[in-house]
XYZ file of C-alpha atoms in Angstrom:
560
model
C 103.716 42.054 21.870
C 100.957 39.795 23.145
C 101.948 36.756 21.124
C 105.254 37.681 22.849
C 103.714 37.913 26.476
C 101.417 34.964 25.521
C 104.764 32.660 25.024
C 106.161 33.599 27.982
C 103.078 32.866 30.029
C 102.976 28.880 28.350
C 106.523 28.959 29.260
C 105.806 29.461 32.522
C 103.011 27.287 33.037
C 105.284 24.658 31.950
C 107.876 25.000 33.588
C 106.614 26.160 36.423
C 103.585 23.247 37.019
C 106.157 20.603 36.060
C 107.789 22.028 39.682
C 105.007 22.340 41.240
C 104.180 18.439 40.733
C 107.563 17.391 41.436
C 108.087 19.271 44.844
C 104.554 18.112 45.618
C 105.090 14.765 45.366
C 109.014 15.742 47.475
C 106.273 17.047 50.519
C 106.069 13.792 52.099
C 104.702 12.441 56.044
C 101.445 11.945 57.413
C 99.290 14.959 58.411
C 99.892 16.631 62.630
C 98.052 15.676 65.147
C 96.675 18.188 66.932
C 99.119 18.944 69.310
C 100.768 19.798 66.001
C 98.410 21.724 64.535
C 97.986 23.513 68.168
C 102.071 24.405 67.854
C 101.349 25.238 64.480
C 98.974 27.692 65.152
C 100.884 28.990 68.424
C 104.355 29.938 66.150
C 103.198 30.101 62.671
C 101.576 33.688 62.212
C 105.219 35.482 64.208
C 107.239 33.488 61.531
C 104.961 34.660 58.662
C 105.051 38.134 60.460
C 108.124 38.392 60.023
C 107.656 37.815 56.073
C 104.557 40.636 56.289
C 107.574 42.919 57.851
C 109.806 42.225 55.387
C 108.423 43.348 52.729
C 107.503 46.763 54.415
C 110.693 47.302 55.477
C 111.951 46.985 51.472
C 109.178 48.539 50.478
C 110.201 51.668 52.653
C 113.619 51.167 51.685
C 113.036 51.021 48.094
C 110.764 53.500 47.937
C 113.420 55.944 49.517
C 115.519 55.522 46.953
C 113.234 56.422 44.026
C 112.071 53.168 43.568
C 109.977 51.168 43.050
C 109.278 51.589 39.349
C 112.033 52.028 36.933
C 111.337 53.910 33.963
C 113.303 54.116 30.757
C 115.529 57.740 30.411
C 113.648 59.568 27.907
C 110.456 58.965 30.469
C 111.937 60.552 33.114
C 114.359 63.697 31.025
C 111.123 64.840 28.320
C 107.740 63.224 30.213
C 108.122 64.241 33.900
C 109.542 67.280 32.407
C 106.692 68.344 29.993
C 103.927 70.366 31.833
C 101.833 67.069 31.816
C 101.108 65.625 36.005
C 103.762 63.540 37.080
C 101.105 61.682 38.371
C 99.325 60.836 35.419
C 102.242 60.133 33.900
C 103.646 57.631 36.411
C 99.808 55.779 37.339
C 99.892 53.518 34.437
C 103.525 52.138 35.081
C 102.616 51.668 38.840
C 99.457 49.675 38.255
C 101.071 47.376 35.723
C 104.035 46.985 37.898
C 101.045 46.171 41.069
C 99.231 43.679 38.752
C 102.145 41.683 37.652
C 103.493 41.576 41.631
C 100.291 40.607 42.744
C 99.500 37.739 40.088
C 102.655 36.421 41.127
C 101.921 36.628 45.248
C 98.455 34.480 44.178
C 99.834 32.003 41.914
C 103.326 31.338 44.855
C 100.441 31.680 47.741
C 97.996 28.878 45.882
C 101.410 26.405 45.643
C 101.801 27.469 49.035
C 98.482 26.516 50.025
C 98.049 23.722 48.363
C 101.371 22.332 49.751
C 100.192 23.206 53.428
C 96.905 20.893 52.940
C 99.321 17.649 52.728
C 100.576 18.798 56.256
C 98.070 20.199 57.994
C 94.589 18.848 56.346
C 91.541 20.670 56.670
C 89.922 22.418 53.070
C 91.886 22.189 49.910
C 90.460 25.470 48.133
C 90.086 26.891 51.430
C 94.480 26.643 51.886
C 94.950 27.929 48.411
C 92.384 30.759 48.638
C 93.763 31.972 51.797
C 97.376 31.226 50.814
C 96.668 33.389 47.767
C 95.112 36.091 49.606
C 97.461 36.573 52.548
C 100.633 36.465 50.146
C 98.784 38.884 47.641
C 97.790 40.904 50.489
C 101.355 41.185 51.539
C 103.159 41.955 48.446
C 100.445 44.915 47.984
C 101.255 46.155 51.663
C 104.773 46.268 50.191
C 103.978 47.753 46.962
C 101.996 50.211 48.808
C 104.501 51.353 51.394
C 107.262 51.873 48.120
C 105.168 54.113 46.967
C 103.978 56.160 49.907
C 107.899 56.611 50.509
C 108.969 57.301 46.915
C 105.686 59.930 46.819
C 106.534 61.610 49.982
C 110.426 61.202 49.491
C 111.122 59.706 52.973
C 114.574 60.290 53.876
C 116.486 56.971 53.799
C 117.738 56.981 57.281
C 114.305 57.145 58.269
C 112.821 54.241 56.063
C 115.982 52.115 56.993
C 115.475 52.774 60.769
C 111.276 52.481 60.461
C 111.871 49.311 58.753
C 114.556 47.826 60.744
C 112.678 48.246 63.667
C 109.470 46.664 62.472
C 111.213 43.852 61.320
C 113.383 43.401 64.421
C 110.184 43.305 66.181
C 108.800 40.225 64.347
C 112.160 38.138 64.514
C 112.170 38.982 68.571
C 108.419 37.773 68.569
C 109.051 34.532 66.267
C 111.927 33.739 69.184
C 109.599 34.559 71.636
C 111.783 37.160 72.855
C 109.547 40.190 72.755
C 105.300 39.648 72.372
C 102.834 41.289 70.614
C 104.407 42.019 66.991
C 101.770 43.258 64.670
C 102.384 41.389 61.822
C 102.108 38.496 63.648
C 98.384 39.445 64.294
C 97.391 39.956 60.412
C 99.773 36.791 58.897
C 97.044 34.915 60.688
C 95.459 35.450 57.668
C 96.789 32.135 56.098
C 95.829 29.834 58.817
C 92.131 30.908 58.600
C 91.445 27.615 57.366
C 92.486 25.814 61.211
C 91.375 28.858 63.308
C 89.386 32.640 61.938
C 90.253 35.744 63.314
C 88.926 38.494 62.135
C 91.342 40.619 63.353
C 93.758 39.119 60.371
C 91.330 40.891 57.998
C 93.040 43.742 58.267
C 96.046 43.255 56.352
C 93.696 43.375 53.078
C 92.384 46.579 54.981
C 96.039 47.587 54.994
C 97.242 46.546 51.841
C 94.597 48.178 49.723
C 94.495 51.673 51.449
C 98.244 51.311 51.338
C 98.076 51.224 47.295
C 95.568 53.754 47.348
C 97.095 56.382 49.114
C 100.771 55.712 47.478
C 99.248 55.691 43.861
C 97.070 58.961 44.102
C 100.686 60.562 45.543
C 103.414 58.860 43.312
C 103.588 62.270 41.405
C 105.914 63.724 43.925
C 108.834 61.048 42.761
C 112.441 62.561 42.951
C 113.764 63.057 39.373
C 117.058 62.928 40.789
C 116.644 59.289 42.250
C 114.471 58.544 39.709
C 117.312 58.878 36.784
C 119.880 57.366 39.342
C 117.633 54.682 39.386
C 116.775 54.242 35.619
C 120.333 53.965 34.945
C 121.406 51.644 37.198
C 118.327 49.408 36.720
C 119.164 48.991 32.502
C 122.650 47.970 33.271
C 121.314 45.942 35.629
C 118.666 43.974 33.150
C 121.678 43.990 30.895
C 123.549 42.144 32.955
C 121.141 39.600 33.827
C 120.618 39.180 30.237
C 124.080 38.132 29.529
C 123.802 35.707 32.486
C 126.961 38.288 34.311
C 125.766 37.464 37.953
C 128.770 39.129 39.146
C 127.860 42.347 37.595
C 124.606 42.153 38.615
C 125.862 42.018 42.095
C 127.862 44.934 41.955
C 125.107 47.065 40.181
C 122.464 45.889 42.894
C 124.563 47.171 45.595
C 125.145 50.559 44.021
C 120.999 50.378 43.358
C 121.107 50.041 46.979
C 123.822 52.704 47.781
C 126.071 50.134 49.774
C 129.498 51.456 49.792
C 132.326 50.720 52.251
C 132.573 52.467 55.552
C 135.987 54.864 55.452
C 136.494 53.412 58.975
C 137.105 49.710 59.362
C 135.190 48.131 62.123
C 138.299 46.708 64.393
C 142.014 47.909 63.043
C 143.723 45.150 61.342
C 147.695 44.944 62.042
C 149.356 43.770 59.550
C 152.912 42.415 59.842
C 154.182 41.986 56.344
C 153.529 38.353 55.970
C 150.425 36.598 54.016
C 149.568 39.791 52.130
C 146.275 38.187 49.974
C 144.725 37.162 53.677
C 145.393 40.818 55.197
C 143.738 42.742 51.946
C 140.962 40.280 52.178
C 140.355 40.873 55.693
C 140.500 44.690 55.614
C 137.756 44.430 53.112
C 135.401 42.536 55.190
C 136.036 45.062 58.147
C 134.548 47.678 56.298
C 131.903 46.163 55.051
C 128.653 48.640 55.499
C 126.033 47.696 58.147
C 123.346 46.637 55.476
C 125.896 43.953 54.072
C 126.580 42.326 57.473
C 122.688 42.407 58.254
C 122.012 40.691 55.264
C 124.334 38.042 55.839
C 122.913 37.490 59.216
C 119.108 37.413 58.073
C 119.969 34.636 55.292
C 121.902 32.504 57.848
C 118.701 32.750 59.978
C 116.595 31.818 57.182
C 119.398 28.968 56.171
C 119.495 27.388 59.519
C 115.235 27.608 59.938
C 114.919 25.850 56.586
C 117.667 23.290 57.603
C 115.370 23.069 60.901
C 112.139 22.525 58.709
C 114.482 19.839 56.458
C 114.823 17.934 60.051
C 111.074 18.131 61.134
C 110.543 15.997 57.570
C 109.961 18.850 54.948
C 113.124 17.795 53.067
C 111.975 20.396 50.200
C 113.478 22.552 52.411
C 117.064 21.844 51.548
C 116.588 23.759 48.193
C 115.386 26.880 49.835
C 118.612 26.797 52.646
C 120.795 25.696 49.431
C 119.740 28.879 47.985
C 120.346 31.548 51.117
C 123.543 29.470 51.563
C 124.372 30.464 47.905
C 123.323 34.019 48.245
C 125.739 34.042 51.680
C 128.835 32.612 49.595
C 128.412 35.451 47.390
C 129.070 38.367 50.199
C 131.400 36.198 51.370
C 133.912 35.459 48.458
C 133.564 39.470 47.709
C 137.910 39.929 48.287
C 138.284 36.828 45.804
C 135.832 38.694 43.148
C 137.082 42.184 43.905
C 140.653 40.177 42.693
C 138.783 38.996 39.514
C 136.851 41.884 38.628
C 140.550 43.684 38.003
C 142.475 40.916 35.948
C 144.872 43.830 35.284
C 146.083 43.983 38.200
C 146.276 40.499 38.730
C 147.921 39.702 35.154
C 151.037 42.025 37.031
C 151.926 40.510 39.502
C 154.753 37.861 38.891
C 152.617 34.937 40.121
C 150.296 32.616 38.432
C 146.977 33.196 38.344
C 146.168 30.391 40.663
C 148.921 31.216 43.280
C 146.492 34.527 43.851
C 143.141 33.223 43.976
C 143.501 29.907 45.621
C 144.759 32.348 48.325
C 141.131 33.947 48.679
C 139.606 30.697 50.021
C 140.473 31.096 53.647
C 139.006 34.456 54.699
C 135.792 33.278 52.290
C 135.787 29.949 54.548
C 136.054 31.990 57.658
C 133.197 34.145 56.758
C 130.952 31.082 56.013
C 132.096 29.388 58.777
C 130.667 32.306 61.574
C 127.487 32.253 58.747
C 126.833 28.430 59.901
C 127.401 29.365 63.519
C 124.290 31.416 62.938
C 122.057 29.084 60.876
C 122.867 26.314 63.498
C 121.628 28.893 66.465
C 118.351 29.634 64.870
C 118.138 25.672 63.931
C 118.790 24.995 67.325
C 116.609 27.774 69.149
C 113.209 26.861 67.150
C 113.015 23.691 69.701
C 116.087 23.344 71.690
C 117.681 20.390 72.510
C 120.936 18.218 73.286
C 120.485 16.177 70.089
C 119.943 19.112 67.971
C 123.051 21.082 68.782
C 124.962 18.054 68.126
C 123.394 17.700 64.789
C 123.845 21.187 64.285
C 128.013 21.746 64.789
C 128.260 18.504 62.605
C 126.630 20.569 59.744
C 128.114 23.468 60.227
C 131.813 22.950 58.279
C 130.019 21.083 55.538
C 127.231 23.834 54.858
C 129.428 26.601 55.179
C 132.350 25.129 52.462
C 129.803 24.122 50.164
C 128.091 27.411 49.999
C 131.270 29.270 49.377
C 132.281 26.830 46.991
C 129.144 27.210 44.704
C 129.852 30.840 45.223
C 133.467 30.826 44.093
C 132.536 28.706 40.995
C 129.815 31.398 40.429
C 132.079 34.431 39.796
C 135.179 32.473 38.575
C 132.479 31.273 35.493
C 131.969 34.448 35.012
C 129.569 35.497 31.800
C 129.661 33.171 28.790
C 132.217 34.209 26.253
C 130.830 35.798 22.828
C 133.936 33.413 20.631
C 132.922 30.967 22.704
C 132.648 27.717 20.105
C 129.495 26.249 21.720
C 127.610 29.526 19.490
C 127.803 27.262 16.671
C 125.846 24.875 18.099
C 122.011 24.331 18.037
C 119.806 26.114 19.929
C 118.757 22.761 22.107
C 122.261 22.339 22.937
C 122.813 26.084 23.969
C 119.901 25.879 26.489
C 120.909 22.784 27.936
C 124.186 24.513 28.729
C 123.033 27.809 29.705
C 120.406 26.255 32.215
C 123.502 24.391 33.616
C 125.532 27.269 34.036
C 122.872 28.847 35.882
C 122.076 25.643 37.571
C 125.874 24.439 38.613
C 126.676 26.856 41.402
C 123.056 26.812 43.562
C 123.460 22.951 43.157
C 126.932 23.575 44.695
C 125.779 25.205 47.369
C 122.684 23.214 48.091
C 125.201 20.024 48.645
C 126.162 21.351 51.915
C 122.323 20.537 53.216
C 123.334 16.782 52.308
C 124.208 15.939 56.208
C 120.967 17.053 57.181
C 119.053 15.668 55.046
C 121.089 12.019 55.269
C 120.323 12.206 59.087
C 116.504 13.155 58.751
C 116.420 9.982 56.139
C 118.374 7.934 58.547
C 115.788 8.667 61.402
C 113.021 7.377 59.359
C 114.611 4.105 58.671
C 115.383 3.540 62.579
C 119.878 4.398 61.843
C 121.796 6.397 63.593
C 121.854 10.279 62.353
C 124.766 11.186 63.586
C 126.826 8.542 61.474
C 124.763 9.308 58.298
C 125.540 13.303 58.772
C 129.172 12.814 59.334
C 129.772 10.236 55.911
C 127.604 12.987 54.267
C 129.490 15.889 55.815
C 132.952 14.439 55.232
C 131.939 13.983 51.264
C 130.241 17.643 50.918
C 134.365 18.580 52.787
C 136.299 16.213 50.111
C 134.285 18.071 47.659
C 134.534 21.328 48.195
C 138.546 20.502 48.266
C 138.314 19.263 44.844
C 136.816 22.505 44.258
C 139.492 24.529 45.325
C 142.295 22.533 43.601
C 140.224 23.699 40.109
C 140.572 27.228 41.465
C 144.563 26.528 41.436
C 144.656 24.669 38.660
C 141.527 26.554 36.506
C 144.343 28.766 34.047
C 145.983 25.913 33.366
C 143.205 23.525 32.405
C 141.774 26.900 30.675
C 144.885 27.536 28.337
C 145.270 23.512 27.803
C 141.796 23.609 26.421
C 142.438 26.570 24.280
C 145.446 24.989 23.006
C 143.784 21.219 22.043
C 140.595 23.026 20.641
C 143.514 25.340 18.408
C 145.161 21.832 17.394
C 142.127 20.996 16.332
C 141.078 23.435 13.981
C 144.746 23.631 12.443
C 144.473 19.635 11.665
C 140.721 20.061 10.479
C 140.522 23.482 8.039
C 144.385 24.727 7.932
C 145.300 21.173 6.624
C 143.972 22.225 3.163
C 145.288 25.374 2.558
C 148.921 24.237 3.522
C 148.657 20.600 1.287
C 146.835 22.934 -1.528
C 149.632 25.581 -1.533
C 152.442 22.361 -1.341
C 150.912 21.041 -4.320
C 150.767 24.261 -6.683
C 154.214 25.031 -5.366
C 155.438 21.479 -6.203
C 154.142 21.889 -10.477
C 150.534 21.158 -10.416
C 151.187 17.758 -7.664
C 147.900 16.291 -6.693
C 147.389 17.055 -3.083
C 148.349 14.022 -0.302
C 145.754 12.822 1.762
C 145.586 15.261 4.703
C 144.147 18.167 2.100
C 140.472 19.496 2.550
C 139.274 18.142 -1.124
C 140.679 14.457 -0.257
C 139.232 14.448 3.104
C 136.121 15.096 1.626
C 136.459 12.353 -0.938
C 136.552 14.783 -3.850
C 139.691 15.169 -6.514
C 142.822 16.863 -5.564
C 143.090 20.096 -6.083
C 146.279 21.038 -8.156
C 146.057 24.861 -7.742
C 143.659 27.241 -6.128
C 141.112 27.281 -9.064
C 138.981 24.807 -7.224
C 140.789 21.627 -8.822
C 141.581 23.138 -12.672
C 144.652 22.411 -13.938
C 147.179 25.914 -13.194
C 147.328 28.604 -16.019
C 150.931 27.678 -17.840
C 153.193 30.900 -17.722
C 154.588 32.130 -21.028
C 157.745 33.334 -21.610
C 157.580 36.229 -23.542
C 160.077 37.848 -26.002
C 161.938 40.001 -23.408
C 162.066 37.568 -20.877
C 163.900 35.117 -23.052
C 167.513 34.785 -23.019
């Protein structure tokens, strides 16, 4: 409904301005100088590339896969099916699904923008106009290429490969490893404000013949995927809906057809001892190709954004909190495949604890080789002596901390329907659902602490190798703590269950047990622990709500 849609929009604005002010007054330091703005302007547009490339390469992939718009079932079984065009039939979902992307690309682009003007001066409508247009641009280029696959049912291999190659391109020209990338050319679209080139123009040129073409064709949509996908995408909504991130997870990755390779990667020997480690590790070595790429990709971005956090954008720390987060998730997989089948678990003649706290290493080793490759892009955007130093004394810190806001993640698991905070207020249920969602990201964003400490420390003339070790060694103490709740969580768990069960035995069984004494004991007044005297009323003599009992009569046959 619009009143509906209108709600949601004020919510937004809210919410969403309030952040907006706060991380704009979080963007602090003096504007470059032009040697800056000259760098700027050098190995900005291959880093935004690579952005421009992303999204074509999941706009390919998604497309292949019957994607990008999810319909509800009876759409696809009784309205693709009934002699009316598939393509008229699927236009009006596609456009509202390219308006709502694209009003979201301006309004992030104009933040964007108007973030960038602090930095790099120059126009103030001029950052957020381009900003808006270059991000809009770019999530229509996407769009566009989802459809064109989905229309023309591009095999998967090929989008994958297509894809992957365009955006290995624009990492290898951000690194300066390979010239010439081609997204690098039209992301120069949002720094048109410092330098124009026309040539940028084309990525609007792009983006809109891109939604032309893949609109007019969307008709020739795969039912097949396009049920697969319908399915899988309600569950998925679901899911989110009930706050199960976990299940979300797992529904994602069959959205994305990620299963694990029947061939491990490296045979694993195992020799009978330390059983939990050797399961755990088998799983990792046949994890798909797509799973270990991703992992790689958000350690790049974690370790750039930790970079940008020690040029002076501390803002940053929030975005490499969040790929650290998304990291600990692929990471902690044996330890959730071990919760996801409590079963199983519940069998084995061990406590509960025993098994899980037994998951942590193999996650910790997997995070650990994830902050080897966040420190090597950190390092290799400006390399330096200083900077590798900085780098390996983040590394442990980052890496625990992300698994440990992971672990917390799927070991919270979806909020409980008995749970007794339902009988709170509303206010109060917010509060704690926005920290359940909050918790685990803030987790994971501690590990950026040493980074930060040390960028702060340079500013006030300290050493930031002594602030980044006392921050480190907390973020380490931390995620320890962390891991003792893991062994200890059932038992806290059933000691809670058991106090909260005291309590509502002292509070509401109290008066049923002192009302039965006193009926039982000849019409007795209740003592004080009944429910009528702890309410300051009479005491109740029988179950008739405080009346004195009905007197039995003995009747004729009954006496001796």
């Amino acid at each position: 409904h619009w009143i509906d849609a209108l709600y949601q929009v004020y919510l937004t604005a809210l919410f969403g301005g309030g952040a907006v002010i706060i991380v704009s007054g979080l963007v602090s330091g003096d504007e470059l100088s032009s040697s800056g703005i000259d760098q700027v302007l050098r190995e900005g547009p291959a880093w935004l590339g690579v952005l421009v490339a992303l999204a074509v390469a999941m706009g390919l992939r998604s497309g292949a896969r019957g994607g990008p718009i999810a319909l509800e079932a009876p759409d696809v079984r009784h309205v693709l099916l009934s002699p009316v065009p598939r393509q008229a039939a699927l236009r009006g979902p596609a456009v509202r699904q390219l308006r709502f992307a694209v009003f979201v690309g301006v309004v992030v682009g104009a933040i964007a923008g108007q973030l960038a003007v602090r930095r790099l001066g120059g126009n103030f409508l001029a950052w957020v106009a381009c900003g808006s247009l270059f991000l809009a641009a770019t999530v229509a280029l996407g769009l566009g290429c989802a459809f064109l696959a989905s229309g023309r049912r591009l095999r998967p291999w090929l989008a994958t490969l297509v894809g992957g190659v365009l955006l290995a391109w624009a990492i290898a020209d951000a690194v300066d490893a390979v010239p010439g990338s081609p997204t690098a050319y039209l992301a120069e679209l949002a720094f048109w404000p410092l330098d124009v080139d026309p040539v940028a123009g084309l990525l609007v040129v792009l983006a809109v013949a891109a939604v032309v073409v893949g609109v007019a064709g969307i008709g020739g949509v795969s039912l097949e995927a396009a049920e697969r996908r319908t399915r899988l995408v309600g569950q998925l909504k679901f899911a989110a809906t009930l706050q199960d991130l976990r299940t979300v997870i797992v529904l994602r990755r069959q959205l994305n057809q990620e299963l694990p390779r029947p061939r491990p990667w490296v045979r694993e020997r195992h020799h009978g001892r330390f059983p939990v480690w050797h399961r755990g590790v088998r799983g990792v070595l046949r994890w798909p190709a797509p799973r270990i790429g991703r992992l790689v990709v958000v350690a790049a971005v974690a370790g750039l954004a930790l970079r940008g956090v020690w040029e002076g954008s501390i803002p940053l720390a929030v975005v490499a909190g969040l790929a650290l987060f998304v990291a600990g998730l692929d990471a902690i997989e044996p330890l959730a495949q071990e919760t996801d089948h409590p079963g199983r678990r519940e069998a084995l003649p061990l406590p509960e604890g025993y098994v899980l706290v037994r998951h942590l290493p193999l996650a910790a080793v997997v995070m650990v080789k994830v902050g080897i490759i966040a420190a090597a892009a950190a390092v290799l955007v400006d390399p330096s002596v200083a900077a590798a130093e900085l780098a390996a004394l983040c590394i442990l810190p980052a890496a625990f901390a992300g698994a440990a806001g992971a672990v917390i993640s799927v070991l919270m698991g979806a909020p409980e329907p008995s749970d007794n905070w339902q009988m709170l207020p509303p206010e109060v249920q917010g509060s704690r659902t926005a920290f359940r969602t909050v918790w685990p990201p803030l987790v994971a964003t501690l590990g950026t602490l040493p980074v930060v400490f040390a960028r702060v420390a340079a500013e006030n003339d300290s050493s930031p190798w002594e602030a980044a070790t006392t921050a480190g060694f907390l973020v380490v103490v931390f995620t320890v703590v962390v891991a003792g709740w893991v062994h200890q969580r059932a038992v806290i768990k059933d000691w809670w269950r058991s106090q909260q069960e005291l309590a509502g035995l002292g509070g509401g069984g109290s008066s049923s047990s002192s009302g039965d004494d006193g009926e039982r004991g000849g019409g007795r007044s209740a003592g004080p622990g009944s429910g009528s005297a702890s309410r300051g009323g009479p005491a109740r003599t029988s179950r008739t709500g405080g009346k004195p009992g009905a007197r039995k009569v003995t009747t004729r046959l009954e006496r001796p």
